[in-house]
Amino acid sequence: MQITISVKQAGRKHAIIDRQVLEIDDITNHPSLRELLVAVVKQQVTAYNNKLPEKNLLPFLSPEQTDDLAATGKAGFGSIYNEHKADAEKAQTTALQAFEDGLFAVFVNDKEIENLTAIFSLDSLTIITFIRLTFLAGSIW
């Protein structure tokens, strides 16, 4: 099934990932949030592990790539310098724990999903938004 995701961060003007389509195999039309997170993390870990480390002699960015990266506020060459493969099971556990700890929120078509057991409807038009939350530092006086 194809799903559309966006990743945003509180306090940032532009989305980190804006409406990226992912092909997820291990998901039904009415998953729980836990099932969705596990499936998305599994797909992302597989994509990361299949990406080959690059050793560019002269890395460069085209003007179009520079403009795109400037819009997000972070420039990089997309190279993977760490040759270790990610562990899907550990990443899934970490993602579930991060949600429970309130490090990110999940919205399905602009409706917040507040617990891992919540079940929702999923189709090709559904947009799933992950919002990375930032803790504020300071004192109360």
mmCIF file of N, CA and C in Angstrom:
data_model
loop_
_atom_site.group_PDB
_atom_site.id
_atom_site.type_symbol
_atom_site.label_atom_id
_atom_site.label_comp_id
_atom_site.label_asym_id
_atom_site.label_seq_id
_atom_site.Cartn_x
_atom_site.Cartn_y
_atom_site.Cartn_z
ATOM 1 N N MET A 1 0.839 -1.166 0.000
ATOM 2 C CA MET A 1 0.000 0.000 0.000
ATOM 3 C C MET A 1 0.893 1.241 0.000
ATOM 4 N N GLN A 2 0.479 2.241 -0.734
ATOM 5 C CA GLN A 2 1.200 3.501 -0.750
ATOM 6 C C GLN A 2 0.577 4.457 0.259
ATOM 7 N N ILE A 3 1.441 5.072 1.068
ATOM 8 C CA ILE A 3 0.974 6.080 2.014
ATOM 9 C C ILE A 3 1.796 7.348 1.803
ATOM 10 N N THR A 4 1.213 8.463 2.172
ATOM 11 C CA THR A 4 1.880 9.750 2.038
ATOM 12 C C THR A 4 2.208 10.266 3.427
ATOM 13 N N ILE A 5 3.488 10.619 3.628
ATOM 14 C CA ILE A 5 3.892 11.128 4.932
ATOM 15 C C ILE A 5 4.506 12.516 4.802
ATOM 16 N N SER A 6 4.393 13.260 5.876
ATOM 17 C CA SER A 6 5.071 14.545 6.030
ATOM 18 C C SER A 6 5.727 14.525 7.396
ATOM 19 N N VAL A 7 6.884 15.173 7.488
ATOM 20 C CA VAL A 7 7.574 15.302 8.765
ATOM 21 C C VAL A 7 7.805 16.785 8.996
ATOM 22 N N LYS A 8 7.337 17.252 10.145
ATOM 23 C CA LYS A 8 7.478 18.655 10.500
ATOM 24 C C LYS A 8 8.126 18.746 11.871
ATOM 25 N N GLN A 9 8.636 19.936 12.157
ATOM 26 C CA GLN A 9 9.209 20.179 13.474
ATOM 27 C C GLN A 9 8.626 21.470 14.018
ATOM 28 N N ALA A 10 8.232 21.438 15.257
ATOM 29 C CA ALA A 10 7.666 22.628 15.884
ATOM 30 C C ALA A 10 8.678 23.764 15.803
ATOM 31 N N GLY A 11 8.207 24.929 15.392
ATOM 32 C CA GLY A 11 9.071 26.091 15.305
ATOM 33 C C GLY A 11 9.751 26.284 13.966
ATOM 34 N N ARG A 12 9.604 25.333 13.057
ATOM 35 C CA ARG A 12 10.200 25.471 11.726
ATOM 36 C C ARG A 12 9.122 25.850 10.733
ATOM 37 N N LYS A 13 9.488 26.703 9.822
ATOM 38 C CA LYS A 13 8.535 27.203 8.843
ATOM 39 C C LYS A 13 8.216 26.151 7.773
ATOM 40 N N HIS A 14 9.232 25.449 7.312
ATOM 41 C CA HIS A 14 9.069 24.471 6.236
ATOM 42 C C HIS A 14 9.135 23.042 6.785
ATOM 43 N N ALA A 15 8.426 22.153 6.114
ATOM 44 C CA ALA A 15 8.431 20.740 6.509
ATOM 45 C C ALA A 15 9.795 20.120 6.222
ATOM 46 N N ILE A 16 10.217 19.201 7.066
ATOM 47 C CA ILE A 16 11.458 18.472 6.837
ATOM 48 C C ILE A 16 11.266 17.531 5.649
ATOM 49 N N ILE A 17 10.147 16.833 5.649
ATOM 50 C CA ILE A 17 9.737 15.992 4.512
ATOM 51 C C ILE A 17 8.314 16.399 4.193
ATOM 52 N N ASP A 18 8.053 16.742 2.941
ATOM 53 C CA ASP A 18 6.728 17.213 2.573
ATOM 54 C C ASP A 18 6.070 16.256 1.584
ATOM 55 N N ARG A 19 5.093 15.543 2.072
ATOM 56 C CA ARG A 19 4.274 14.629 1.262
ATOM 57 C C ARG A 19 5.092 13.650 0.416
ATOM 58 N N GLN A 20 5.885 12.859 1.091
ATOM 59 C CA GLN A 20 6.661 11.806 0.435
ATOM 60 C C GLN A 20 5.824 10.527 0.414
ATOM 61 N N VAL A 21 5.775 9.882 -0.735
ATOM 62 C CA VAL A 21 4.996 8.649 -0.875
ATOM 63 C C VAL A 21 5.902 7.465 -0.550
ATOM 64 N N LEU A 22 5.434 6.615 0.373
ATOM 65 C CA LEU A 22 6.162 5.407 0.757
ATOM 66 C C LEU A 22 5.352 4.184 0.364
ATOM 67 N N GLU A 23 6.038 3.150 -0.064
ATOM 68 C CA GLU A 23 5.401 1.868 -0.362
ATOM 69 C C GLU A 23 5.589 0.975 0.861
ATOM 70 N N ILE A 24 4.478 0.694 1.559
ATOM 71 C CA ILE A 24 4.509 -0.119 2.774
ATOM 72 C C ILE A 24 3.783 -1.423 2.487
ATOM 73 N N ASP A 25 4.473 -2.545 2.686
ATOM 74 C CA ASP A 25 3.886 -3.844 2.372
ATOM 75 C C ASP A 25 3.112 -4.449 3.541
ATOM 76 N N ASP A 26 3.592 -4.220 4.757
ATOM 77 C CA ASP A 26 3.067 -4.933 5.927
ATOM 78 C C ASP A 26 2.001 -4.138 6.676
ATOM 79 N N ILE A 27 0.993 -3.622 5.965
ATOM 80 C CA ILE A 27 -0.003 -2.813 6.658
ATOM 81 C C ILE A 27 -1.394 -3.054 6.063
ATOM 82 N N THR A 28 -2.400 -2.968 6.913
ATOM 83 C CA THR A 28 -3.782 -3.170 6.473
ATOM 84 C C THR A 28 -4.462 -1.812 6.279
ATOM 85 N N ASN A 29 -5.723 -1.818 5.881
ATOM 86 C CA ASN A 29 -6.473 -0.577 5.684
ATOM 87 C C ASN A 29 -6.944 0.056 7.001
ATOM 88 N N HIS A 30 -6.921 -0.722 8.090
ATOM 89 C CA HIS A 30 -7.342 -0.213 9.399
ATOM 90 C C HIS A 30 -6.309 -0.610 10.458
ATOM 91 N N PRO A 31 -5.120 0.006 10.387
ATOM 92 C CA PRO A 31 -4.071 -0.373 11.347
ATOM 93 C C PRO A 31 -4.191 0.405 12.653
ATOM 94 N N SER A 32 -3.518 -0.095 13.661
ATOM 95 C CA SER A 32 -3.346 0.687 14.887
ATOM 96 C C SER A 32 -2.119 1.565 14.675
ATOM 97 N N LEU A 33 -1.950 2.564 15.528
ATOM 98 C CA LEU A 33 -0.779 3.426 15.402
ATOM 99 C C LEU A 33 0.494 2.622 15.603
ATOM 100 N N ARG A 34 0.475 1.661 16.497
ATOM 101 C CA ARG A 34 1.648 0.804 16.715
ATOM 102 C C ARG A 34 2.027 0.080 15.416
ATOM 103 N N GLU A 35 1.043 -0.488 14.720
ATOM 104 C CA GLU A 35 1.314 -1.198 13.464
ATOM 105 C C GLU A 35 1.878 -0.252 12.401
ATOM 106 N N LEU A 36 1.327 0.970 12.345
ATOM 107 C CA LEU A 36 1.815 1.951 11.381
ATOM 108 C C LEU A 36 3.270 2.314 11.663
ATOM 109 N N LEU A 37 3.586 2.630 12.913
ATOM 110 C CA LEU A 37 4.955 3.011 13.259
ATOM 111 C C LEU A 37 5.940 1.891 12.968
ATOM 112 N N VAL A 38 5.576 0.666 13.327
ATOM 113 C CA VAL A 38 6.451 -0.478 13.080
ATOM 114 C C VAL A 38 6.688 -0.652 11.575
ATOM 115 N N ALA A 39 5.640 -0.525 10.767
ATOM 116 C CA ALA A 39 5.769 -0.700 9.318
ATOM 117 C C ALA A 39 6.594 0.412 8.677
ATOM 118 N N VAL A 40 6.378 1.655 9.090
ATOM 119 C CA VAL A 40 7.131 2.774 8.513
ATOM 120 C C VAL A 40 8.604 2.681 8.891
ATOM 121 N N VAL A 41 8.884 2.367 10.149
ATOM 122 C CA VAL A 41 10.275 2.238 10.579
ATOM 123 C C VAL A 41 10.959 1.093 9.839
ATOM 124 N N LYS A 42 10.255 -0.018 9.666
ATOM 125 C CA LYS A 42 10.831 -1.154 8.934
ATOM 126 C C LYS A 42 11.171 -0.750 7.498
ATOM 127 N N GLN A 43 10.267 -0.017 6.841
ATOM 128 C CA GLN A 43 10.510 0.413 5.457
ATOM 129 C C GLN A 43 11.694 1.366 5.390
ATOM 130 N N GLN A 44 11.785 2.297 6.342
ATOM 131 C CA GLN A 44 12.867 3.275 6.336
ATOM 132 C C GLN A 44 14.218 2.631 6.640
ATOM 133 N N VAL A 45 14.251 1.671 7.556
ATOM 134 C CA VAL A 45 15.491 0.961 7.864
ATOM 135 C C VAL A 45 15.944 0.151 6.654
ATOM 136 N N THR A 46 15.007 -0.503 5.976
ATOM 137 C CA THR A 46 15.351 -1.263 4.767
ATOM 138 C C THR A 46 15.916 -0.338 3.696
ATOM 139 N N ALA A 47 15.292 0.821 3.498
ATOM 140 C CA ALA A 47 15.784 1.783 2.508
ATOM 141 C C ALA A 47 17.178 2.281 2.887
ATOM 142 N N TYR A 48 17.402 2.541 4.162
ATOM 143 C CA TYR A 48 18.711 3.004 4.630
ATOM 144 C C TYR A 48 19.768 1.926 4.427
ATOM 145 N N ASN A 49 19.433 0.691 4.805
ATOM 146 C CA ASN A 49 20.405 -0.400 4.685
ATOM 147 C C ASN A 49 20.725 -0.738 3.233
ATOM 148 N N ASN A 50 19.793 -0.487 2.312
ATOM 149 C CA ASN A 50 20.034 -0.776 0.896
ATOM 150 C C ASN A 50 20.801 0.327 0.186
ATOM 151 N N LYS A 51 20.917 1.491 0.826
ATOM 152 C CA LYS A 51 21.652 2.603 0.231
ATOM 153 C C LYS A 51 23.149 2.334 0.382
ATOM 154 N N LEU A 52 23.859 2.410 -0.710
ATOM 155 C CA LEU A 52 25.285 2.118 -0.683
ATOM 156 C C LEU A 52 26.079 3.319 -0.199
ATOM 157 N N PRO A 53 27.097 3.073 0.644
ATOM 158 C CA PRO A 53 27.956 4.184 1.048
ATOM 159 C C PRO A 53 28.719 4.702 -0.178
ATOM 160 N N GLU A 54 28.780 6.023 -0.297
ATOM 161 C CA GLU A 54 29.447 6.614 -1.449
ATOM 162 C C GLU A 54 30.759 7.254 -1.023
ATOM 163 N N LYS A 55 31.730 7.138 -1.875
ATOM 164 C CA LYS A 55 33.018 7.783 -1.666
ATOM 165 C C LYS A 55 33.256 8.701 -2.855
ATOM 166 N N ASN A 56 32.726 9.932 -2.776
ATOM 167 C CA ASN A 56 32.901 10.891 -3.854
ATOM 168 C C ASN A 56 34.249 11.586 -3.716
ATOM 169 N N LEU A 57 34.970 11.680 -4.822
ATOM 170 C CA LEU A 57 36.231 12.406 -4.799
ATOM 171 C C LEU A 57 35.998 13.902 -4.695
ATOM 172 N N LEU A 58 35.051 14.410 -5.462
ATOM 173 C CA LEU A 58 34.716 15.833 -5.451
ATOM 174 C C LEU A 58 33.208 15.995 -5.330
ATOM 175 N N PRO A 59 32.667 15.961 -4.108
ATOM 176 C CA PRO A 59 31.219 16.105 -3.969
ATOM 177 C C PRO A 59 30.784 17.520 -4.342
ATOM 178 N N PHE A 60 29.638 17.615 -4.997
ATOM 179 C CA PHE A 60 29.099 18.909 -5.370
ATOM 180 C C PHE A 60 27.592 18.832 -5.408
ATOM 181 N N LEU A 61 26.975 19.990 -5.373
ATOM 182 C CA LEU A 61 25.523 20.092 -5.471
ATOM 183 C C LEU A 61 25.186 20.976 -6.658
ATOM 184 N N SER A 62 24.148 20.583 -7.378
ATOM 185 C CA SER A 62 23.687 21.408 -8.495
ATOM 186 C C SER A 62 22.976 22.638 -7.925
ATOM 187 N N PRO A 63 22.792 23.680 -8.730
ATOM 188 C CA PRO A 63 22.065 24.858 -8.232
ATOM 189 C C PRO A 63 20.640 24.525 -7.764
ATOM 190 N N GLU A 64 19.965 23.587 -8.431
ATOM 191 C CA GLU A 64 18.622 23.198 -8.019
ATOM 192 C C GLU A 64 18.649 22.523 -6.655
ATOM 193 N N GLN A 65 19.651 21.641 -6.445
ATOM 194 C CA GLN A 65 19.763 20.966 -5.158
ATOM 195 C C GLN A 65 20.083 21.965 -4.045
ATOM 196 N N THR A 66 20.930 22.941 -4.348
ATOM 197 C CA THR A 66 21.270 23.967 -3.365
ATOM 198 C C THR A 66 20.034 24.762 -2.964
ATOM 199 N N ASP A 67 19.209 25.127 -3.948
ATOM 200 C CA ASP A 67 17.980 25.871 -3.661
ATOM 201 C C ASP A 67 17.017 25.047 -2.811
ATOM 202 N N ASP A 68 16.877 23.750 -3.143
ATOM 203 C CA ASP A 68 15.988 22.880 -2.375
ATOM 204 C C ASP A 68 16.467 22.744 -0.933
ATOM 205 N N LEU A 69 17.777 22.556 -0.759
ATOM 206 C CA LEU A 69 18.325 22.393 0.583
ATOM 207 C C LEU A 69 18.252 23.698 1.375
ATOM 208 N N ALA A 70 18.409 24.828 0.695
ATOM 209 C CA ALA A 70 18.311 26.123 1.377
ATOM 210 C C ALA A 70 16.901 26.336 1.926
ATOM 211 N N ALA A 71 15.896 25.828 1.203
ATOM 212 C CA ALA A 71 14.509 25.977 1.659
ATOM 213 C C ALA A 71 14.265 25.198 2.951
ATOM 214 N N THR A 72 14.950 24.066 3.129
ATOM 215 C CA THR A 72 14.771 23.278 4.355
ATOM 216 C C THR A 72 15.665 23.753 5.483
ATOM 217 N N GLY A 73 16.701 24.533 5.151
ATOM 218 C CA GLY A 73 17.580 25.057 6.186
ATOM 219 C C GLY A 73 18.737 24.157 6.535
ATOM 220 N N LYS A 74 18.947 23.080 5.769
ATOM 221 C CA LYS A 74 20.049 22.174 6.055
ATOM 222 C C LYS A 74 20.629 21.682 4.739
ATOM 223 N N ALA A 75 21.910 21.871 4.559
ATOM 224 C CA ALA A 75 22.564 21.419 3.329
ATOM 225 C C ALA A 75 23.453 20.225 3.639
ATOM 226 N N GLY A 76 23.440 19.255 2.760
ATOM 227 C CA GLY A 76 24.276 18.079 2.904
ATOM 228 C C GLY A 76 24.371 17.366 1.579
ATOM 229 N N PHE A 77 25.264 16.431 1.498
ATOM 230 C CA PHE A 77 25.484 15.726 0.247
ATOM 231 C C PHE A 77 24.741 14.395 0.176
ATOM 232 N N GLY A 78 24.050 14.022 1.231
ATOM 233 C CA GLY A 78 23.276 12.791 1.225
ATOM 234 C C GLY A 78 24.117 11.537 1.320
ATOM 235 N N SER A 79 25.390 11.691 1.617
ATOM 236 C CA SER A 79 26.286 10.543 1.712
ATOM 237 C C SER A 79 26.131 9.865 3.060
ATOM 238 N N ILE A 80 26.352 8.573 3.063
ATOM 239 C CA ILE A 80 26.348 7.799 4.296
ATOM 240 C C ILE A 80 27.801 7.481 4.628
ATOM 241 N N TYR A 81 28.258 7.963 5.761
ATOM 242 C CA TYR A 81 29.642 7.756 6.155
ATOM 243 C C TYR A 81 29.781 6.566 7.092
ATOM 244 N N ASN A 82 28.706 6.201 7.738
ATOM 245 C CA ASN A 82 28.707 5.065 8.645
ATOM 246 C C ASN A 82 28.345 3.818 7.843
ATOM 247 N N GLU A 83 29.211 2.841 7.824
ATOM 248 C CA GLU A 83 28.976 1.643 7.024
ATOM 249 C C GLU A 83 28.224 0.552 7.785
ATOM 250 N N HIS A 84 27.834 0.815 9.031
ATOM 251 C CA HIS A 84 27.092 -0.171 9.808
ATOM 252 C C HIS A 84 25.626 -0.163 9.391
ATOM 253 N N LYS A 85 25.027 -1.331 9.341
ATOM 254 C CA LYS A 85 23.612 -1.454 9.003
ATOM 255 C C LYS A 85 22.760 -1.191 10.233
ATOM 256 N N ALA A 86 21.598 -0.605 10.011
ATOM 257 C CA ALA A 86 20.666 -0.322 11.108
ATOM 258 C C ALA A 86 19.920 -1.599 11.494
ATOM 259 N N ASP A 87 19.584 -1.725 12.758
ATOM 260 C CA ASP A 87 18.833 -2.861 13.280
ATOM 261 C C ASP A 87 17.355 -2.482 13.317
ATOM 262 N N ALA A 88 16.535 -3.128 12.488
ATOM 263 C CA ALA A 88 15.121 -2.775 12.353
ATOM 264 C C ALA A 88 14.366 -2.954 13.675
ATOM 265 N N GLU A 89 14.611 -4.039 14.362
ATOM 266 C CA GLU A 89 13.886 -4.305 15.606
ATOM 267 C C GLU A 89 14.210 -3.254 16.671
ATOM 268 N N LYS A 90 15.474 -2.885 16.790
ATOM 269 C CA LYS A 90 15.881 -1.873 17.756
ATOM 270 C C LYS A 90 15.297 -0.506 17.371
ATOM 271 N N ALA A 91 15.283 -0.193 16.079
ATOM 272 C CA ALA A 91 14.720 1.080 15.613
ATOM 273 C C ALA A 91 13.223 1.143 15.882
ATOM 274 N N GLN A 92 12.520 0.031 15.705
ATOM 275 C CA GLN A 92 11.085 -0.003 15.969
ATOM 276 C C GLN A 92 10.803 0.219 17.453
ATOM 277 N N THR A 93 11.572 -0.437 18.304
ATOM 278 C CA THR A 93 11.423 -0.270 19.750
ATOM 279 C C THR A 93 11.688 1.178 20.155
ATOM 280 N N THR A 94 12.725 1.770 19.575
ATOM 281 C CA THR A 94 13.070 3.158 19.877
ATOM 282 C C THR A 94 11.959 4.109 19.430
ATOM 283 N N ALA A 95 11.393 3.885 18.254
ATOM 284 C CA ALA A 95 10.316 4.747 17.743
ATOM 285 C C ALA A 95 9.081 4.661 18.635
ATOM 286 N N LEU A 96 8.713 3.457 19.045
ATOM 287 C CA LEU A 96 7.556 3.295 19.926
ATOM 288 C C LEU A 96 7.790 3.974 21.272
ATOM 289 N N GLN A 97 9.005 3.834 21.819
ATOM 290 C CA GLN A 97 9.333 4.470 23.089
ATOM 291 C C GLN A 97 9.338 5.995 22.953
ATOM 292 N N ALA A 98 9.836 6.494 21.828
ATOM 293 C CA ALA A 98 9.858 7.942 21.589
ATOM 294 C C ALA A 98 8.437 8.501 21.528
ATOM 295 N N PHE A 99 7.523 7.768 20.909
ATOM 296 C CA PHE A 99 6.130 8.228 20.873
ATOM 297 C C PHE A 99 5.541 8.253 22.279
ATOM 298 N N GLU A 100 5.766 7.184 23.035
ATOM 299 C CA GLU A 100 5.243 7.120 24.396
ATOM 300 C C GLU A 100 5.827 8.215 25.286
ATOM 301 N N ASP A 101 7.076 8.613 25.018
ATOM 302 C CA ASP A 101 7.730 9.664 25.796
ATOM 303 C C ASP A 101 7.352 11.065 25.330
ATOM 304 N N GLY A 102 6.551 11.162 24.263
ATOM 305 C CA GLY A 102 6.095 12.462 23.793
ATOM 306 C C GLY A 102 7.104 13.225 22.957
ATOM 307 N N LEU A 103 8.027 12.518 22.308
ATOM 308 C CA LEU A 103 9.027 13.195 21.481
ATOM 309 C C LEU A 103 8.492 13.564 20.102
ATOM 310 N N PHE A 104 7.390 12.940 19.698
ATOM 311 C CA PHE A 104 6.756 13.314 18.436
ATOM 312 C C PHE A 104 5.267 13.007 18.521
ATOM 313 N N ALA A 105 4.513 13.710 17.692
ATOM 314 C CA ALA A 105 3.068 13.512 17.605
ATOM 315 C C ALA A 105 2.749 12.999 16.203
ATOM 316 N N VAL A 106 1.646 12.268 16.083
ATOM 317 C CA VAL A 106 1.233 11.718 14.795
ATOM 318 C C VAL A 106 -0.178 12.205 14.491
ATOM 319 N N PHE A 107 -0.341 12.738 13.283
ATOM 320 C CA PHE A 107 -1.643 13.191 12.808
ATOM 321 C C PHE A 107 -2.007 12.403 11.560
ATOM 322 N N VAL A 108 -3.243 11.951 11.499
ATOM 323 C CA VAL A 108 -3.764 11.281 10.304
ATOM 324 C C VAL A 108 -4.851 12.187 9.753
ATOM 325 N N ASN A 109 -4.582 12.770 8.584
ATOM 326 C CA ASN A 109 -5.517 13.747 7.986
ATOM 327 C C ASN A 109 -5.907 14.823 8.991
ATOM 328 N N ASP A 110 -4.936 15.427 9.630
ATOM 329 C CA ASP A 110 -5.118 16.539 10.566
ATOM 330 C C ASP A 110 -5.809 16.164 11.872
ATOM 331 N N LYS A 111 -5.954 14.873 12.162
ATOM 332 C CA LYS A 111 -6.520 14.435 13.436
ATOM 333 C C LYS A 111 -5.421 13.723 14.213
ATOM 334 N N GLU A 112 -5.154 14.217 15.429
ATOM 335 C CA GLU A 112 -4.075 13.640 16.223
ATOM 336 C C GLU A 112 -4.457 12.252 16.735
ATOM 337 N N ILE A 113 -3.519 11.330 16.625
ATOM 338 C CA ILE A 113 -3.668 9.983 17.187
ATOM 339 C C ILE A 113 -2.863 9.984 18.484
ATOM 340 N N GLU A 114 -3.546 9.756 19.598
ATOM 341 C CA GLU A 114 -2.918 9.975 20.894
ATOM 342 C C GLU A 114 -2.378 8.736 21.585
ATOM 343 N N ASN A 115 -2.767 7.531 21.142
ATOM 344 C CA ASN A 115 -2.183 6.351 21.778
ATOM 345 C C ASN A 115 -1.901 5.268 20.743
ATOM 346 N N LEU A 116 -1.044 4.357 21.113
ATOM 347 C CA LEU A 116 -0.560 3.333 20.180
ATOM 348 C C LEU A 116 -1.627 2.321 19.780
ATOM 349 N N THR A 117 -2.692 2.200 20.569
ATOM 350 C CA THR A 117 -3.719 1.213 20.251
ATOM 351 C C THR A 117 -4.846 1.790 19.405
ATOM 352 N N ALA A 118 -4.805 3.093 19.146
ATOM 353 C CA ALA A 118 -5.860 3.738 18.346
ATOM 354 C C ALA A 118 -5.841 3.197 16.922
ATOM 355 N N ILE A 119 -7.026 2.869 16.422
ATOM 356 C CA ILE A 119 -7.172 2.326 15.066
ATOM 357 C C ILE A 119 -7.802 3.400 14.194
ATOM 358 N N PHE A 120 -7.309 3.517 12.965
ATOM 359 C CA PHE A 120 -7.800 4.538 12.036
ATOM 360 C C PHE A 120 -7.867 3.946 10.645
ATOM 361 N N SER A 121 -8.529 4.653 9.759
ATOM 362 C CA SER A 121 -8.682 4.220 8.372
ATOM 363 C C SER A 121 -7.524 4.753 7.544
ATOM 364 N N LEU A 122 -7.003 3.915 6.659
ATOM 365 C CA LEU A 122 -5.848 4.268 5.845
ATOM 366 C C LEU A 122 -6.128 3.919 4.401
ATOM 367 N N ASP A 123 -5.936 4.895 3.502
ATOM 368 C CA ASP A 123 -6.049 4.630 2.067
ATOM 369 C C ASP A 123 -5.001 5.468 1.347
ATOM 370 N N SER A 124 -5.027 5.458 0.029
ATOM 371 C CA SER A 124 -3.988 6.148 -0.745
ATOM 372 C C SER A 124 -4.085 7.670 -0.636
ATOM 373 N N LEU A 125 -5.214 8.214 -0.180
ATOM 374 C CA LEU A 125 -5.373 9.658 -0.041
ATOM 375 C C LEU A 125 -5.046 10.159 1.369
ATOM 376 N N THR A 126 -4.810 9.245 2.294
ATOM 377 C CA THR A 126 -4.510 9.600 3.671
ATOM 378 C C THR A 126 -3.131 10.226 3.763
ATOM 379 N N ILE A 127 -3.032 11.324 4.497
ATOM 380 C CA ILE A 127 -1.739 11.960 4.735
ATOM 381 C C ILE A 127 -1.406 11.803 6.216
ATOM 382 N N ILE A 128 -0.263 11.208 6.471
ATOM 383 C CA ILE A 128 0.200 10.990 7.838
ATOM 384 C C ILE A 128 1.298 12.004 8.110
ATOM 385 N N THR A 129 1.135 12.757 9.186
ATOM 386 C CA THR A 129 2.110 13.790 9.527
ATOM 387 C C THR A 129 2.741 13.461 10.871
ATOM 388 N N PHE A 130 4.058 13.428 10.879
ATOM 389 C CA PHE A 130 4.827 13.254 12.107
ATOM 390 C C PHE A 130 5.381 14.619 12.479
ATOM 391 N N ILE A 131 5.155 15.049 13.716
ATOM 392 C CA ILE A 131 5.667 16.332 14.170
ATOM 393 C C ILE A 131 6.639 16.090 15.316
ATOM 394 N N ARG A 132 7.904 16.446 15.069
ATOM 395 C CA ARG A 132 8.932 16.336 16.103
ATOM 396 C C ARG A 132 8.732 17.473 17.091
ATOM 397 N N LEU A 133 8.615 17.116 18.359
ATOM 398 C CA LEU A 133 8.355 18.113 19.393
ATOM 399 C C LEU A 133 9.666 18.523 20.057
ATOM 400 N N THR A 134 9.718 19.756 20.508
ATOM 401 C CA THR A 134 10.908 20.302 21.139
ATOM 402 C C THR A 134 10.563 20.693 22.572
ATOM 403 N N PHE A 135 11.398 20.282 23.492
ATOM 404 C CA PHE A 135 11.193 20.660 24.879
ATOM 405 C C PHE A 135 11.773 22.046 25.102
ATOM 406 N N LEU A 136 11.062 22.842 25.868
ATOM 407 C CA LEU A 136 11.511 24.184 26.161
ATOM 408 C C LEU A 136 12.343 24.168 27.436
ATOM 409 N N ALA A 137 13.401 24.955 27.439
ATOM 410 C CA ALA A 137 14.266 25.062 28.617
ATOM 411 C C ALA A 137 14.005 26.402 29.286
ATOM 412 N N GLY A 138 14.144 26.444 30.570
ATOM 413 C CA GLY A 138 13.969 27.711 31.281
ATOM 414 C C GLY A 138 13.484 27.449 32.690
ATOM 415 N N SER A 139 13.190 28.515 33.350
ATOM 416 C CA SER A 139 12.712 28.395 34.725
ATOM 417 C C SER A 139 11.304 28.959 34.829
ATOM 418 N N ILE A 140 10.671 28.740 35.944
ATOM 419 C CA ILE A 140 9.300 29.215 36.104
ATOM 420 C C ILE A 140 9.241 30.621 36.660
ATOM 421 N N TRP A 141 10.354 31.233 37.026
ATOM 422 C CA TRP A 141 10.326 32.614 37.507
ATOM 423 C C TRP A 141 11.155 33.516 36.687
#
